[in-house]
mmCIF file of C-alpha atoms in Angstrom:
data_model
loop_
_atom_site.group_PDB
_atom_site.id
_atom_site.type_symbol
_atom_site.label_atom_id
_atom_site.label_comp_id
_atom_site.label_asym_id
_atom_site.label_seq_id
_atom_site.Cartn_x
_atom_site.Cartn_y
_atom_site.Cartn_z
ATOM 1 C CA ARG A 1 115.534 104.213 82.508
ATOM 2 C CA ARG A 2 115.171 105.353 78.939
ATOM 3 C CA VAL A 3 112.162 107.369 77.871
ATOM 4 C CA HIS A 4 110.456 106.591 74.568
ATOM 5 C CA GLY A 5 107.725 107.975 72.312
ATOM 6 C CA GLU A 6 105.379 110.620 73.664
ATOM 7 C CA ASP A 7 107.185 110.509 77.005
ATOM 8 C CA ALA A 8 110.472 111.547 75.363
ATOM 9 C CA GLU A 9 109.070 114.974 74.486
ATOM 10 C CA TRP A 10 107.327 115.252 77.861
ATOM 11 C CA ALA A 11 110.569 114.381 79.678
ATOM 12 C CA THR A 12 112.446 117.379 78.310
ATOM 13 C CA THR A 13 109.784 120.083 78.396
ATOM 14 C CA ALA A 14 109.136 122.353 81.320
ATOM 15 C CA ASP A 15 105.999 122.038 83.417
ATOM 16 C CA ASP A 16 103.099 124.111 82.178
ATOM 17 C CA ASP A 17 105.016 125.384 79.180
ATOM 18 C CA ASP A 18 101.847 126.264 77.281
ATOM 19 C CA ASP A 19 98.704 128.225 77.992
ATOM 20 C CA GLU A 20 96.294 125.569 76.723
ATOM 21 C CA ILE A 21 93.782 124.406 79.323
ATOM 22 C CA THR A 22 93.322 120.636 79.151
ATOM 23 C CA PHE A 23 90.594 118.343 80.421
ATOM 24 C CA MET A 24 93.045 117.243 83.094
ATOM 25 C CA ASP A 25 93.559 120.840 84.234
ATOM 26 C CA VAL A 26 89.804 121.257 84.606
ATOM 27 C CA ALA A 27 89.444 117.939 86.434
ATOM 28 C CA MET A 28 92.277 118.749 88.841
ATOM 29 C CA GLU A 29 90.793 122.151 89.647
ATOM 30 C CA ALA A 30 87.382 120.540 90.194
ATOM 31 C CA LEU A 31 88.834 117.978 92.635
ATOM 32 C CA ASP A 32 90.552 120.734 94.580
ATOM 33 C CA ARG A 33 87.399 122.837 94.757
ATOM 34 C CA LEU A 34 85.203 119.879 95.728
ATOM 35 C CA ALA A 35 87.541 118.865 98.532
ATOM 36 C CA LEU A 36 87.675 122.408 99.886
ATOM 37 C CA ALA A 37 83.938 123.046 99.516
ATOM 38 C CA LEU A 38 82.606 119.708 100.761
ATOM 39 C CA GLY A 39 85.358 119.058 103.277
ATOM 40 C CA GLY A 40 87.259 116.018 104.373
ATOM 41 C CA LYS A 41 84.378 114.305 106.151
ATOM 42 C CA LEU A 42 82.660 113.718 102.820
ATOM 43 C CA ILE A 43 85.618 113.520 100.430
ATOM 44 C CA GLU A 44 88.261 111.599 102.384
ATOM 45 C CA PRO A 45 86.439 108.252 102.749
ATOM 46 C CA VAL A 46 85.650 108.121 99.030
ATOM 47 C CA ALA A 47 89.004 109.466 97.862
ATOM 48 C CA THR A 48 91.073 107.187 100.098
ATOM 49 C CA GLY A 49 89.557 104.033 98.634
ATOM 50 C CA LEU A 50 89.899 105.237 95.059
ATOM 51 C CA ILE A 51 93.480 106.436 95.594
ATOM 52 C CA ALA A 52 94.520 103.132 97.229
ATOM 53 C CA LYS A 53 93.087 101.153 94.316
ATOM 54 C CA ALA A 54 94.693 103.431 91.729
ATOM 55 C CA VAL A 55 98.215 103.424 93.187
ATOM 56 C CA ALA A 56 98.170 99.617 93.406
ATOM 57 C CA SER A 57 97.350 99.275 89.704
ATOM 58 C CA GLN A 58 99.674 97.698 87.168
ATOM 59 C CA ARG A 59 98.843 100.555 84.782
ATOM 60 C CA TRP A 60 101.052 103.623 85.144
ATOM 61 C CA GLN A 61 98.138 105.893 84.175
ATOM 62 C CA GLU A 62 96.155 104.760 87.213
ATOM 63 C CA ARG A 63 99.122 105.141 89.593
ATOM 64 C CA TYR A 64 99.642 108.642 88.181
ATOM 65 C CA ALA A 65 95.929 109.468 88.588
ATOM 66 C CA GLY A 66 95.968 108.228 92.177
ATOM 67 C CA LEU A 67 98.892 110.467 93.098
ATOM 68 C CA MET A 68 97.419 113.474 91.345
ATOM 69 C CA THR A 69 94.080 112.916 93.082
ATOM 70 C CA LEU A 70 95.825 112.803 96.449
ATOM 71 C CA THR A 71 97.664 115.994 95.523
ATOM 72 C CA GLN A 72 94.400 117.785 94.801
ATOM 73 C CA VAL A 73 92.242 116.599 97.713
ATOM 74 C CA ALA A 74 94.818 116.645 100.533
ATOM 75 C CA GLU A 75 94.326 120.313 101.433
ATOM 76 C CA GLY A 76 90.592 119.840 101.911
ATOM 77 C CA CYS A 77 91.099 116.636 103.900
ATOM 78 C CA THR A 78 94.030 117.481 106.176
ATOM 79 C CA ARG A 79 92.198 116.845 109.425
ATOM 80 C CA GLN A 80 90.923 113.465 108.272
ATOM 81 C CA MET A 81 94.215 112.400 106.632
ATOM 82 C CA GLU A 82 96.475 113.550 109.476
ATOM 83 C CA PRO A 83 96.175 110.302 111.500
ATOM 84 C CA ASN A 84 97.324 108.315 108.427
ATOM 85 C CA ILE A 85 99.967 110.718 107.162
ATOM 86 C CA GLY A 86 102.769 108.220 107.822
ATOM 87 C CA ALA A 87 101.210 105.595 105.561
ATOM 88 C CA ILE A 88 100.450 108.261 102.957
ATOM 89 C CA VAL A 89 104.038 109.540 102.949
ATOM 90 C CA HIS A 90 105.444 106.014 102.645
ATOM 91 C CA MET A 91 103.107 105.255 99.738
ATOM 92 C CA VAL A 92 104.260 108.407 97.924
ATOM 93 C CA LEU A 93 107.922 107.605 98.660
ATOM 94 C CA ARG A 94 107.468 104.102 97.211
ATOM 95 C CA LEU A 95 105.968 105.575 94.043
ATOM 96 C CA GLY A 96 108.959 107.907 93.784
ATOM 97 C CA GLU A 97 110.847 104.771 92.696
ATOM 98 C CA ASP A 98 108.290 103.794 90.054
ATOM 99 C CA PRO A 99 109.687 102.667 86.702
ATOM 100 C CA HIS A 100 107.447 105.074 84.776
ATOM 101 C CA PRO A 101 108.732 108.685 84.640
ATOM 102 C CA ARG A 102 105.291 110.295 84.878
ATOM 103 C CA VAL A 103 104.572 108.405 88.088
ATOM 104 C CA ARG A 104 107.908 109.526 89.585
ATOM 105 C CA TRP A 105 107.081 113.109 88.555
ATOM 106 C CA ALA A 106 103.632 112.814 90.153
ATOM 107 C CA ALA A 107 105.205 111.416 93.329
ATOM 108 C CA ILE A 108 107.549 114.395 93.770
ATOM 109 C CA HIS A 109 104.705 116.754 92.878
ATOM 110 C CA CYS A 110 102.431 115.095 95.449
ATOM 111 C CA LEU A 111 105.142 115.101 98.096
ATOM 112 C CA ALA A 112 105.700 118.834 97.629
ATOM 113 C CA GLN A 113 101.974 119.496 98.037
ATOM 114 C CA LEU A 114 101.750 117.262 101.115
ATOM 115 C CA CYS A 115 104.689 119.143 102.654
ATOM 116 C CA ASN A 116 102.771 122.359 102.080
ATOM 117 C CA ASP A 117 99.400 121.090 103.316
ATOM 118 C CA PHE A 118 100.724 119.249 106.394
ATOM 119 C CA SER A 119 103.458 121.734 107.326
ATOM 120 C CA PRO A 120 105.374 121.847 109.609
ATOM 121 C CA GLY A 121 104.573 118.444 111.105
ATOM 122 C CA ILE A 122 105.351 116.371 108.042
ATOM 123 C CA GLN A 123 108.823 117.877 107.650
ATOM 124 C CA GLY A 124 109.672 117.424 111.314
ATOM 125 C CA THR A 125 108.487 113.840 111.440
ATOM 126 C CA PHE A 126 109.465 112.489 108.028
ATOM 127 C CA HIS A 127 112.464 114.544 106.880
ATOM 128 C CA ALA A 128 114.798 111.541 107.170
ATOM 129 C CA GLN A 129 112.632 109.631 104.680
ATOM 130 C CA ILE A 130 111.674 112.552 102.408
ATOM 131 C CA MET A 131 115.113 114.043 101.774
ATOM 132 C CA PRO A 132 116.647 110.884 100.256
ATOM 133 C CA MET A 133 113.807 110.740 97.722
ATOM 134 C CA ILE A 134 114.284 114.378 96.771
ATOM 135 C CA LEU A 135 118.055 113.926 96.463
ATOM 136 C CA ARG A 136 117.635 110.748 94.393
ATOM 137 C CA LEU A 137 115.153 112.432 92.034
ATOM 138 C CA LEU A 138 117.467 115.435 91.639
ATOM 139 C CA GLY A 139 119.718 112.997 89.804
ATOM 140 C CA ASP A 140 116.938 111.366 87.772
ATOM 141 C CA ALA A 141 117.809 110.709 84.140
ATOM 142 C CA VAL A 142 114.600 112.499 83.101
ATOM 143 C CA PRO A 143 115.306 116.269 83.138
ATOM 144 C CA ARG A 144 111.703 117.197 83.932
ATOM 145 C CA ILE A 145 111.744 115.054 87.088
ATOM 146 C CA ALA A 146 115.105 116.392 88.230
ATOM 147 C CA ALA A 147 113.905 119.966 87.691
ATOM 148 C CA HIS A 148 110.688 119.318 89.628
ATOM 149 C CA ALA A 149 112.666 117.795 92.500
ATOM 150 C CA ALA A 150 114.783 120.944 92.584
ATOM 151 C CA HIS A 151 111.631 122.969 93.289
ATOM 152 C CA CYS A 152 111.004 121.025 96.485
#
């Protein structure tokens, strides 16, 4: 899986290697705050539908956005998402095999956040599925993905 163009520079730089605040940073913080402030009863039904549609898209940008949205809202929706955590984990694991490097990065990032938000249950129940993804991504040809997997 060779990386070209803009992704080539992205692939070899460290996460958050600059102090510039982007529109995405602001949007991600807003999603997190909304989920925590409004709670899962309001956010989860809306987010679940949007996330499902995004991760099924042919466009890598939408799959990436779906994973990053899940990453941001999960903490505020743990009670509502808990009954479906198995399906959520399997969706994230599937996207860990995505052909686009930014989607694979988002998958490992999301998985790490889910492990934090749904600890310790998620590790106890899904370790046999999660560890192979982490180990596989440790050997990813994209240095940024391998480094992110090492942080899990």
